[in-house]
Coordinates of N, CA and C in Angstrom, one line a residue:
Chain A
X27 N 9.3 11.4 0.6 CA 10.1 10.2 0.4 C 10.1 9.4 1.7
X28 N 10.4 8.0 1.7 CA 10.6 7.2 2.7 C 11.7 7.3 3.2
X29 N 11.6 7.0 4.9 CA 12.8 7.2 5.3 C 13.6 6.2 5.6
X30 N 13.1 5.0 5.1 CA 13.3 3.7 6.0 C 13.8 3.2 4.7
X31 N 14.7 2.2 5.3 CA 15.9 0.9 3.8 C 15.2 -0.3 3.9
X32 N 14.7 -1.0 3.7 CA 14.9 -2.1 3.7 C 14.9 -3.5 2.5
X33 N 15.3 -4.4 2.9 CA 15.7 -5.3 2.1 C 14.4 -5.6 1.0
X34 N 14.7 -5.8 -0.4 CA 13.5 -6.1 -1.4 C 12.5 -7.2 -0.9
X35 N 13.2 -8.4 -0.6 CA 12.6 -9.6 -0.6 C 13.8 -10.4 0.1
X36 N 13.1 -11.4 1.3 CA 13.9 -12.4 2.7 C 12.8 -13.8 1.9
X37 N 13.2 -14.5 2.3 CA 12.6 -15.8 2.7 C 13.0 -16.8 4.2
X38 N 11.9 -17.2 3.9 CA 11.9 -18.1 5.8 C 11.3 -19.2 5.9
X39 N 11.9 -20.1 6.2 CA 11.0 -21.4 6.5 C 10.0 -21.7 7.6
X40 N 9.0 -22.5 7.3 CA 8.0 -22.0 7.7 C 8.0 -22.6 9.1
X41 N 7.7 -22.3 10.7 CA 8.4 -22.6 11.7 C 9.0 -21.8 12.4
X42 N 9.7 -20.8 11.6 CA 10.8 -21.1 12.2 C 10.9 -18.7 12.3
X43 N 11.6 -18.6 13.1 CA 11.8 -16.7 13.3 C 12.3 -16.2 11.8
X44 N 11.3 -15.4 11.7 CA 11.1 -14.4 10.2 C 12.3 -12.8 11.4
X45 N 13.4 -12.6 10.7 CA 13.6 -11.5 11.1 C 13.6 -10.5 10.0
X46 N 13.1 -9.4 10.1 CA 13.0 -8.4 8.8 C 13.6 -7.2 9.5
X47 N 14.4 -6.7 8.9 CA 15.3 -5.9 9.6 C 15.1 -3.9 8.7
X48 N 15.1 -3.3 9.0 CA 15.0 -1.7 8.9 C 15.7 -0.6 9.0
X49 N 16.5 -0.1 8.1 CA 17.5 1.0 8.2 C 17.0 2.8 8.4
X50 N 16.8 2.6 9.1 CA 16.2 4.8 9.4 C 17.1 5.4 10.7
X51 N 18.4 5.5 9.3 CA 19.6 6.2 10.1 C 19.1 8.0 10.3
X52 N 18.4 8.4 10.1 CA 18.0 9.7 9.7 C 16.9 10.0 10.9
X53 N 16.3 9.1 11.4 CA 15.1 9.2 12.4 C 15.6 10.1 13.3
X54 N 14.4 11.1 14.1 CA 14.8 11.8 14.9 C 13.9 11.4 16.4
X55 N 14.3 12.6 17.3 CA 14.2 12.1 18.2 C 12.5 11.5 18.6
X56 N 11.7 12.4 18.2 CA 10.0 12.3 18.4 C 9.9 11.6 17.4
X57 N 10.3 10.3 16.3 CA 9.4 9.5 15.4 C 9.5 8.3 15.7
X58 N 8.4 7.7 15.9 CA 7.9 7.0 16.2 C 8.3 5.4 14.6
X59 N 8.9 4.3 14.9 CA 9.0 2.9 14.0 C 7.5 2.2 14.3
X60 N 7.0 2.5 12.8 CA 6.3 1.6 13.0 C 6.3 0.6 11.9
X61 N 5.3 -0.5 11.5 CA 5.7 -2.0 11.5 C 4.1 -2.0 10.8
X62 N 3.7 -2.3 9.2 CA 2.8 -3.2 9.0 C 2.9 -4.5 7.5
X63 N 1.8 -4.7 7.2 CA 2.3 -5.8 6.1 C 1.0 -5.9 5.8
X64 N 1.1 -6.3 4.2 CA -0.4 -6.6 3.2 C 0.1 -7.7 2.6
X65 N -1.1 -8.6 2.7 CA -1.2 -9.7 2.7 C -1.9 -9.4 0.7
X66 N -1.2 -10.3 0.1 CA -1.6 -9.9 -1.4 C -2.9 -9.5 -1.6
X67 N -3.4 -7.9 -2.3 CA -4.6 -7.5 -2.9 C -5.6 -7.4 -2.0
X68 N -5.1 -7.7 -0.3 CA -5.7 -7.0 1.1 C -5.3 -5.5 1.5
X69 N -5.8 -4.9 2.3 CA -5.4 -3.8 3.0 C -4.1 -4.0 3.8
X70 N -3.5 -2.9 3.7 CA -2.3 -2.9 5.2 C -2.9 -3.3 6.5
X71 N -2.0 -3.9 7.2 CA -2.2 -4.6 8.4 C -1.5 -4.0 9.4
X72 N -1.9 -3.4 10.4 CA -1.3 -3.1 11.5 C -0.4 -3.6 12.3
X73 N 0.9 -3.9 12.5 CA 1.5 -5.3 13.3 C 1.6 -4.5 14.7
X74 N 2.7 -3.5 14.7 CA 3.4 -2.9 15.9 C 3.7 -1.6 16.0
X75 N 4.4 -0.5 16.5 CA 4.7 0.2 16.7 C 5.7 0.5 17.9
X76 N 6.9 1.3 18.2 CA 7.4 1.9 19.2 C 8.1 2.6 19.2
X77 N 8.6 3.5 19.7 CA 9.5 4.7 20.2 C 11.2 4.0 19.9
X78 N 11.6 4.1 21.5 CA 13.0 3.2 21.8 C 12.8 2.0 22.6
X79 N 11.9 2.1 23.4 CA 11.7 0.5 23.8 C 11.5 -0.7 22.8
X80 N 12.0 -1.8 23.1 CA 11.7 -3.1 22.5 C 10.1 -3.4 23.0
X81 N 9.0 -3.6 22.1 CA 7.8 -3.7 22.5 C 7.5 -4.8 21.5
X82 N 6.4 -5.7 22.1 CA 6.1 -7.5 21.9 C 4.5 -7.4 21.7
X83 N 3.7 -7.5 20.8 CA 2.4 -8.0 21.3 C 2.3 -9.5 20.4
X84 N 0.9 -9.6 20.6 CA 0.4 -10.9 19.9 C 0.9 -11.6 18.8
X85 N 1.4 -10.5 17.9 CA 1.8 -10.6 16.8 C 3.1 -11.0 16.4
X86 N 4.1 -10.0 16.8 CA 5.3 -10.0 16.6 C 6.3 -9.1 17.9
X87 N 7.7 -9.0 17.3 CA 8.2 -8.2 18.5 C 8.8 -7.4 17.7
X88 N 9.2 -6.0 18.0 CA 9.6 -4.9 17.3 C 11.0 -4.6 18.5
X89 N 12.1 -4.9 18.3 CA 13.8 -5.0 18.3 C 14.2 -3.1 18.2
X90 N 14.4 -2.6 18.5 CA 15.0 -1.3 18.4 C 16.2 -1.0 18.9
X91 N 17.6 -0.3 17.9 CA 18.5 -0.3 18.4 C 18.8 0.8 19.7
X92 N 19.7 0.7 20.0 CA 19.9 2.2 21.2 C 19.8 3.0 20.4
X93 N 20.9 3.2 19.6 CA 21.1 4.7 18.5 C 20.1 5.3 17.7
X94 N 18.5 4.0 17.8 CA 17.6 4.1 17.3 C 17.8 3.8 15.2
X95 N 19.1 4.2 15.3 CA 19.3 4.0 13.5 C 18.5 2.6 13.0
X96 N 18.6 2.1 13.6 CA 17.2 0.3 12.3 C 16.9 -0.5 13.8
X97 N 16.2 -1.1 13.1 CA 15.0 -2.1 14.3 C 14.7 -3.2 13.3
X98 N 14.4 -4.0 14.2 CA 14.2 -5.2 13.4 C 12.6 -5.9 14.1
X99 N 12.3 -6.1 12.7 CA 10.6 -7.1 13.5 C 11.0 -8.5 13.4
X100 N 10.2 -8.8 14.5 CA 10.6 -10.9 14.6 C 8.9 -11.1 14.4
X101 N 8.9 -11.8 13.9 CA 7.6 -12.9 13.8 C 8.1 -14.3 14.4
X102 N 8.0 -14.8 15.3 CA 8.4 -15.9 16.1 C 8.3 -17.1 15.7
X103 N 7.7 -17.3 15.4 CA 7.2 -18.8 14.5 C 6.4 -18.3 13.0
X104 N 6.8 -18.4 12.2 CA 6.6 -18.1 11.1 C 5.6 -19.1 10.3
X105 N 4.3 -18.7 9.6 CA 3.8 -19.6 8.9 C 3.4 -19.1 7.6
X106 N 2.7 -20.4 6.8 CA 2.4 -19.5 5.2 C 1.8 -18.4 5.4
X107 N 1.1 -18.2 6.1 CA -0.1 -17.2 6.2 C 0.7 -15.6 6.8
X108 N 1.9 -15.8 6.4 CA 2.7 -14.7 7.0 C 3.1 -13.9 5.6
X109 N 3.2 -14.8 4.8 CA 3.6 -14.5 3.5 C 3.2 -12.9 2.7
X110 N 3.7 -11.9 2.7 CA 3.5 -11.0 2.7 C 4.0 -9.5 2.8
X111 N 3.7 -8.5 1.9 CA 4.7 -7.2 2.2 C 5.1 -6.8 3.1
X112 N 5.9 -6.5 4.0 CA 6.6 -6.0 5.4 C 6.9 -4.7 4.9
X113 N 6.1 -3.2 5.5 CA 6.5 -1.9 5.8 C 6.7 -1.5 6.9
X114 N 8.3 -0.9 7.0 CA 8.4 -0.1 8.0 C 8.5 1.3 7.5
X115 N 7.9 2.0 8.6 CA 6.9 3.6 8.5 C 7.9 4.1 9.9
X116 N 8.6 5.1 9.1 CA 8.9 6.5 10.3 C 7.8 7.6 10.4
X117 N 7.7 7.9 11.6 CA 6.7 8.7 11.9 C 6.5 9.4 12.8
X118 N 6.0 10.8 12.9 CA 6.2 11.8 14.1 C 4.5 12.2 14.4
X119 N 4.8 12.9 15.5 CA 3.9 13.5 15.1 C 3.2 15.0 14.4
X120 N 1.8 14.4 13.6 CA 1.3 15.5 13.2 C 1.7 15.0 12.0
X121 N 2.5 13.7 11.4 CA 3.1 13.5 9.9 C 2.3 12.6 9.6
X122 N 1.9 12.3 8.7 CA 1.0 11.2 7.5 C 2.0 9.9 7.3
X123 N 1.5 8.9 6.9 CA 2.1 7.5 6.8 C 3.0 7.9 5.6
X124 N 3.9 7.2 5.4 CA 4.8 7.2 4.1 C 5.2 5.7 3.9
X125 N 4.6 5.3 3.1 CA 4.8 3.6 2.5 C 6.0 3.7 1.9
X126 N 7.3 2.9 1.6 CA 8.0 2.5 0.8 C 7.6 1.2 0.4
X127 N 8.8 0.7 -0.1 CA 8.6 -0.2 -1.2 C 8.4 -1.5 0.0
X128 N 8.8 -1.6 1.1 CA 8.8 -2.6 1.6 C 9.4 -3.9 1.3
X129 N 9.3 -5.1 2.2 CA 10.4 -6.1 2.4 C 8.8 -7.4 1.5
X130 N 9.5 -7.8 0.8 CA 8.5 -9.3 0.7 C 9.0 -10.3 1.0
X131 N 8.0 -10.7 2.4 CA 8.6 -11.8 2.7 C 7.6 -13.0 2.2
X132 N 8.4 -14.4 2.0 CA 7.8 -15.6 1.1 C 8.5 -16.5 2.2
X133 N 7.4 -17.2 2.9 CA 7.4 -18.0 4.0 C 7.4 -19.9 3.0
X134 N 8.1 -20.2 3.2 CA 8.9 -21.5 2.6 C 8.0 -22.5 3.3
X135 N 7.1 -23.6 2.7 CA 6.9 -25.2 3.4 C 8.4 -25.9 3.8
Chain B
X145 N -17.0 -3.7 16.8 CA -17.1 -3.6 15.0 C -15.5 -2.9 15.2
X146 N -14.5 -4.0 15.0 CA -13.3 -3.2 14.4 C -12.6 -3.4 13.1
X147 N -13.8 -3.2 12.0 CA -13.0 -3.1 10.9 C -13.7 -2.1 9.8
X148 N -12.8 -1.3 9.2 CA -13.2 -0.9 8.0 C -13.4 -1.6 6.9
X149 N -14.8 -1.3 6.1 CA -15.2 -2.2 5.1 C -15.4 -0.9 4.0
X150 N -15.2 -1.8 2.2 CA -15.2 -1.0 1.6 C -16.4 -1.7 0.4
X151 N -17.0 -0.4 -0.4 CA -18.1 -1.2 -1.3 C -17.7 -0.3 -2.8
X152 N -17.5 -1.0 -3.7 CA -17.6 -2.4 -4.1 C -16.1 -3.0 -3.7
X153 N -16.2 -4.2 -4.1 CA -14.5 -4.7 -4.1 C -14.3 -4.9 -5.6
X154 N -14.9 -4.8 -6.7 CA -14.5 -4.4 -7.3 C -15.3 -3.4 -8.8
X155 N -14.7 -2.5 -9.4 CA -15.3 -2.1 -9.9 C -15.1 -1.7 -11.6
X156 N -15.5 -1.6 -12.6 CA -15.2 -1.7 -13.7 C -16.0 -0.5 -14.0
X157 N -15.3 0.7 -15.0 CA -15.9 1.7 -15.5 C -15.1 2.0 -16.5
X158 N -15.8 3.1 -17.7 CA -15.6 3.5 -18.6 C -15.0 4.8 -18.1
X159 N -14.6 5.3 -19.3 CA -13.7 6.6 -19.2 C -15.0 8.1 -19.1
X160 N -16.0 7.8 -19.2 CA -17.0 8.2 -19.5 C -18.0 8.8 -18.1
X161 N -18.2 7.4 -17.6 CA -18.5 6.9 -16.3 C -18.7 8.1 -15.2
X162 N -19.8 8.3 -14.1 CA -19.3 8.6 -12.9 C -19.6 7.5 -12.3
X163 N -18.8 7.1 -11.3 CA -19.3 6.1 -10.4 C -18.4 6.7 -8.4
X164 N -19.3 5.9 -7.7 CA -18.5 6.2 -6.4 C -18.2 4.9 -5.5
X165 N -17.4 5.2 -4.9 CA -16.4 4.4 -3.6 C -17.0 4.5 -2.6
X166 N -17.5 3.7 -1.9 CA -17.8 4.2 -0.2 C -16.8 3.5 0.4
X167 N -17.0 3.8 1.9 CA -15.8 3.2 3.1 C -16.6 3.5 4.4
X168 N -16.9 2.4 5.2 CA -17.8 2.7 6.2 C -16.6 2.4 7.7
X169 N -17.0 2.9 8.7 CA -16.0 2.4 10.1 C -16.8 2.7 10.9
X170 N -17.1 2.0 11.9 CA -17.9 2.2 13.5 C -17.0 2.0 14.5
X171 N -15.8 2.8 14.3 CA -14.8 2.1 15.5 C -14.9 3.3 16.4
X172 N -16.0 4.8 15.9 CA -15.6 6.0 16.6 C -14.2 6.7 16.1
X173 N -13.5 6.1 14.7 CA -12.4 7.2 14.4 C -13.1 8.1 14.0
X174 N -11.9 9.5 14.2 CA -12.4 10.6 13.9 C -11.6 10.9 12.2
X175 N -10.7 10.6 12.1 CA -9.7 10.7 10.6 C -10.0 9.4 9.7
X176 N -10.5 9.8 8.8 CA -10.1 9.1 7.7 C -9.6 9.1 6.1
X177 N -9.2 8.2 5.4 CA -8.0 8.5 4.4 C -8.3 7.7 3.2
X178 N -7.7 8.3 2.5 CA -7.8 7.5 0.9 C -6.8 7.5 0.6
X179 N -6.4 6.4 0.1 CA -4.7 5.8 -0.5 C -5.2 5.1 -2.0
X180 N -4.2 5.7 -3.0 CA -4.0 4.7 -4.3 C -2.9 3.7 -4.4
X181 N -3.1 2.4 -4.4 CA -1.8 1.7 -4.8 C -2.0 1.0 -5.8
X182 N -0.7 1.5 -7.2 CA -1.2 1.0 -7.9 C 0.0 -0.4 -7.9
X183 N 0.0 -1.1 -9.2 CA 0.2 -2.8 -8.7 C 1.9 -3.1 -8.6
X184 N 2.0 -3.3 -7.7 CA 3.7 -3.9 -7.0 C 4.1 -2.4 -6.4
X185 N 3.4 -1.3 -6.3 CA 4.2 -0.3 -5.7 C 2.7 0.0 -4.2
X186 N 3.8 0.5 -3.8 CA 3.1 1.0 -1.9 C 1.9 2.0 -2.0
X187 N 1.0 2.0 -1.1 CA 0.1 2.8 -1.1 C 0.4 4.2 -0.9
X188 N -0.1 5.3 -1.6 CA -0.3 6.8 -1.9 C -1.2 7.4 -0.9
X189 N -1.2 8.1 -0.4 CA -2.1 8.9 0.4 C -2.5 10.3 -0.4
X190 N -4.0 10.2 -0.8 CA -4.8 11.0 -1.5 C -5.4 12.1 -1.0
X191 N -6.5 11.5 0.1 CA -6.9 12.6 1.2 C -6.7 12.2 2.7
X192 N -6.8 13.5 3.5 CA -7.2 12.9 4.8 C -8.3 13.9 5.2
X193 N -9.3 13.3 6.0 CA -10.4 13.9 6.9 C -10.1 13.8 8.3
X194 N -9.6 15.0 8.7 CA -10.2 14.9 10.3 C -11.2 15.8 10.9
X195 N -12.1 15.0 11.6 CA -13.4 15.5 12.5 C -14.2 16.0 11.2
X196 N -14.6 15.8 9.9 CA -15.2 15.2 8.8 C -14.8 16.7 7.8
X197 N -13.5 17.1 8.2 CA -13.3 18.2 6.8 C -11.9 17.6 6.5
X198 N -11.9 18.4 5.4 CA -10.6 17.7 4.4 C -9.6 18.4 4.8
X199 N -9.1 17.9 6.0 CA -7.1 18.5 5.7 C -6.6 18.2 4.8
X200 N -6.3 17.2 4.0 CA -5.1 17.0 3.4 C -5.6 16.5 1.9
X201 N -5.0 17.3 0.6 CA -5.2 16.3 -0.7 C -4.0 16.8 -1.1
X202 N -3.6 15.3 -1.4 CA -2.4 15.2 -1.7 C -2.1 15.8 -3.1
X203 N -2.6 17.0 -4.2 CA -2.7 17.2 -5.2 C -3.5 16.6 -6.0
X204 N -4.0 15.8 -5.7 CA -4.6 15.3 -6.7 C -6.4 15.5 -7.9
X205 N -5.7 14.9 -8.7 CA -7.1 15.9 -9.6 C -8.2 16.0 -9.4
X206 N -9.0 16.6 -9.9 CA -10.2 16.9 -9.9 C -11.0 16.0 -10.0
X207 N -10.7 15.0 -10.9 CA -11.7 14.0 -11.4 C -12.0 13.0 -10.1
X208 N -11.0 13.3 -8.9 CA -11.7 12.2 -7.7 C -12.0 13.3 -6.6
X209 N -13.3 12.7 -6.3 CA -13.4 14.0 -5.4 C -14.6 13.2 -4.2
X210 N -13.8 13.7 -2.9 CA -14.0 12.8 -1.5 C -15.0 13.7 -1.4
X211 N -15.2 13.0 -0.4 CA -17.0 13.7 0.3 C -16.8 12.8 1.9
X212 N -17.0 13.1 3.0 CA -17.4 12.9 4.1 C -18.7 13.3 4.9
X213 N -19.8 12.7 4.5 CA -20.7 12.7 5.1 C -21.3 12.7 6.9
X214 N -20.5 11.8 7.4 CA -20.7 12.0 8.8 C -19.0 11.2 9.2
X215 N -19.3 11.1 10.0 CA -17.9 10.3 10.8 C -17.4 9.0 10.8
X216 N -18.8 8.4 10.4 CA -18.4 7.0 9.4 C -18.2 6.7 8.2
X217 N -18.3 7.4 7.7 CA -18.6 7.4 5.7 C -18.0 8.1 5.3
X218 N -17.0 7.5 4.2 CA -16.3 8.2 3.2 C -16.4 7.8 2.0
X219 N -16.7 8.7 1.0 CA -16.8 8.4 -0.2 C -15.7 8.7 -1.1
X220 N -15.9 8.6 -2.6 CA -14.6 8.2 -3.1 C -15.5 8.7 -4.4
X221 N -15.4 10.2 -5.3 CA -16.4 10.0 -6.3 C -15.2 10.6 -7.7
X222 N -15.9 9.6 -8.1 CA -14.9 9.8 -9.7 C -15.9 9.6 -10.6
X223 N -15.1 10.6 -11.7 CA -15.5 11.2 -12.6 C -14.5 11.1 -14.0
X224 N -14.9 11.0 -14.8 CA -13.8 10.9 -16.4 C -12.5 11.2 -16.1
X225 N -12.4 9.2 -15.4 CA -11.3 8.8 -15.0 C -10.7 8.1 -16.1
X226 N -9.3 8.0 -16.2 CA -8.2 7.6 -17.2 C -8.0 6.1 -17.4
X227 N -7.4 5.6 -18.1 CA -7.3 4.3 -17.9 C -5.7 3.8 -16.7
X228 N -5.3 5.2 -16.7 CA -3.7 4.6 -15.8 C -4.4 5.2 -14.4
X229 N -5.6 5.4 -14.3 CA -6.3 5.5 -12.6 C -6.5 4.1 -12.2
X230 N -6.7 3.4 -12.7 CA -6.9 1.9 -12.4 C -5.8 1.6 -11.3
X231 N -6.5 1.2 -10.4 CA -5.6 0.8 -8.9 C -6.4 0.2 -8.2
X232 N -5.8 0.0 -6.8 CA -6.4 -0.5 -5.8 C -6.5 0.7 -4.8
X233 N -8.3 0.9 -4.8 CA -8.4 2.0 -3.5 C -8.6 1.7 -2.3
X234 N -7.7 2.3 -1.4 CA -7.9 1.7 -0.4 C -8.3 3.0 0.8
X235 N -9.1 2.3 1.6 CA -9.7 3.5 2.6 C -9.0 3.1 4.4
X236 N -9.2 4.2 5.1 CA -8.3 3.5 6.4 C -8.7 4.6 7.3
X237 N -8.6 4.6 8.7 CA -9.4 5.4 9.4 C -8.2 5.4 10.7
X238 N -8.4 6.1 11.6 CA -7.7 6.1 12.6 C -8.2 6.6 13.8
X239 N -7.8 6.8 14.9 CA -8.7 7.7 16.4 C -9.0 8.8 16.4
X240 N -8.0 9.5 16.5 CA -7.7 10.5 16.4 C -7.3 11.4 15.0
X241 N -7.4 12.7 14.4 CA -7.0 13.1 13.7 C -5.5 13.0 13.5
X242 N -5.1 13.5 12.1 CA -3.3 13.0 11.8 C -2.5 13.6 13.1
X243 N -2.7 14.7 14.1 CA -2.2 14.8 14.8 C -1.6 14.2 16.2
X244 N -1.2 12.8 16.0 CA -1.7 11.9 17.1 C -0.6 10.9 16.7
X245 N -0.5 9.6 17.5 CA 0.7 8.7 17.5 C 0.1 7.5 17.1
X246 N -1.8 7.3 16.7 CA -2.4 6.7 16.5 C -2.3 5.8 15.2
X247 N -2.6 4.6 15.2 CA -1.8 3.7 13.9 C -3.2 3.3 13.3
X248 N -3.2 3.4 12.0 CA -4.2 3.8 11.3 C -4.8 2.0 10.6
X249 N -6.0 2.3 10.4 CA -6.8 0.7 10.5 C -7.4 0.5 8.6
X250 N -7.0 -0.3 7.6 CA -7.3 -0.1 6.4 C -8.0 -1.4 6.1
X251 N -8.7 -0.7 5.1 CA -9.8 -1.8 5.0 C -9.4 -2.3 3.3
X252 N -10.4 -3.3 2.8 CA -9.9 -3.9 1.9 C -9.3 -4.0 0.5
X253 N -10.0 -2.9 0.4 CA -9.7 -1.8 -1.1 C -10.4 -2.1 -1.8
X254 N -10.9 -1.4 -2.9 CA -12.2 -1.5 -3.8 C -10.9 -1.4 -5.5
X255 N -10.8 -2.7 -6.2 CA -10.2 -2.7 -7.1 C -10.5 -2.0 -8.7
X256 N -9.9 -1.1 -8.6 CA -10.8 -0.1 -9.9 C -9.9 -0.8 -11.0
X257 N -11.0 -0.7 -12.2 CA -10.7 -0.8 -13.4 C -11.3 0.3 -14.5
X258 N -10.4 1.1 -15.4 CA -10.8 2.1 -15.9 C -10.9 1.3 -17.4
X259 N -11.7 1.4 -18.1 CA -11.5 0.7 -19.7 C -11.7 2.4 -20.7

């Protein structure tokens, strides 16, 4: 089973910071938050990944609390082309991906 | 070359049918995977290959049966498949075998249809 909560479906206007937020109160110390999204009847997309640090690349930024319990991904400027399933994946090592249902986000003109 | 590509994108068979899936990667991963998603729900993980033998099948039956040929190629071979097999298969590769912190690369999925 998945270990991660997250909301069914967010909307966001287009412009403007997509926050999608992640509940994995259960995470332990070695698993690793990670962060992807499929773009309708595409493959999963790689966005981010991190530990406890707050970590940023190209894409987005991945938010992690101290207690580690949820993290939140920012997409910074938000466009249609963002439009799309949001999974967050707890993960250790030596463990296989586990998809939940994920967040759909619907980026607004 | 950083992407996994998959052949066909789509494919239509009878219950009758054998037909196969490929999945090709030149990124140098050593693991690669097969996931079923079927439609509005998350991708399944079926098999995993690392270093080109089968760790991992996730139970699943007989009638799909992976083959890894070398370190780029993975096949997907089905056999007197159902009509509720109908999904989106999708293939994904990674660096290192599952043992690793490595974030795994999926390619476009090959959309089966079972009649």
């Amino acid at each position: 089973d998945a270990k991660t909560t997250q909301p069914p479906s967010m909307d966001c206007a287009e412009g403007r910071a997509a926050n999608l937020p992640c509940n994995h109160s259960t995470i332990s110390g070695n698993e690793y938050v990670y962060w992807y999204r499929q773009i309708h009847s595409q493959g999963p997309q790689y966005i981010i990944h991190g530990l406890k640090n707050n970590e940023t690349n190209e894409m987005a930024s991945l938010i992690i609390t101290e207690d580690r319990k949820s993290s939140t991904l920012i997409l910074p400027h938000a466009t249609l082309r963002d439009t799309a399933v949001y999974y967050c994946i707890v993960r250790s090592f030596g463990q296989n991906f586990v998809f939940g249902p994920g967040t759909r986000l619907s980026v607004l003109p | 070359d950083t992407e996994v590509t998959q052949t066909p994108k789509h494919l239509v068979m009878g219950m009758t049918n054998k037909k196969s899936l490929k999945c090709e990667q030149h990124m140098g991963h050593r693991a690669m995977y097969w996931y079923k998603q079927k439609a509005k729900k998350p991708p399944e993980l079926m098999f995993v290959y690392s270093y080109e033998k089968l760790s991992i099948n996730e139970s699943v039956p007989s009638r799909f049966s992976p083959e890894c040929p070398n370190s780029s190629l993975l096949n997907l071979h089905l056999h007197a498949l159902q009509p509720e097999d109908s999904a989106l298969y999708l293939c994904a590769s990674s660096q290192q075998g599952g043992l690793t912190y490595n974030e795994q690369f999926f390619g476009p999925g090959t959309r089966l249809t079972v009649l």
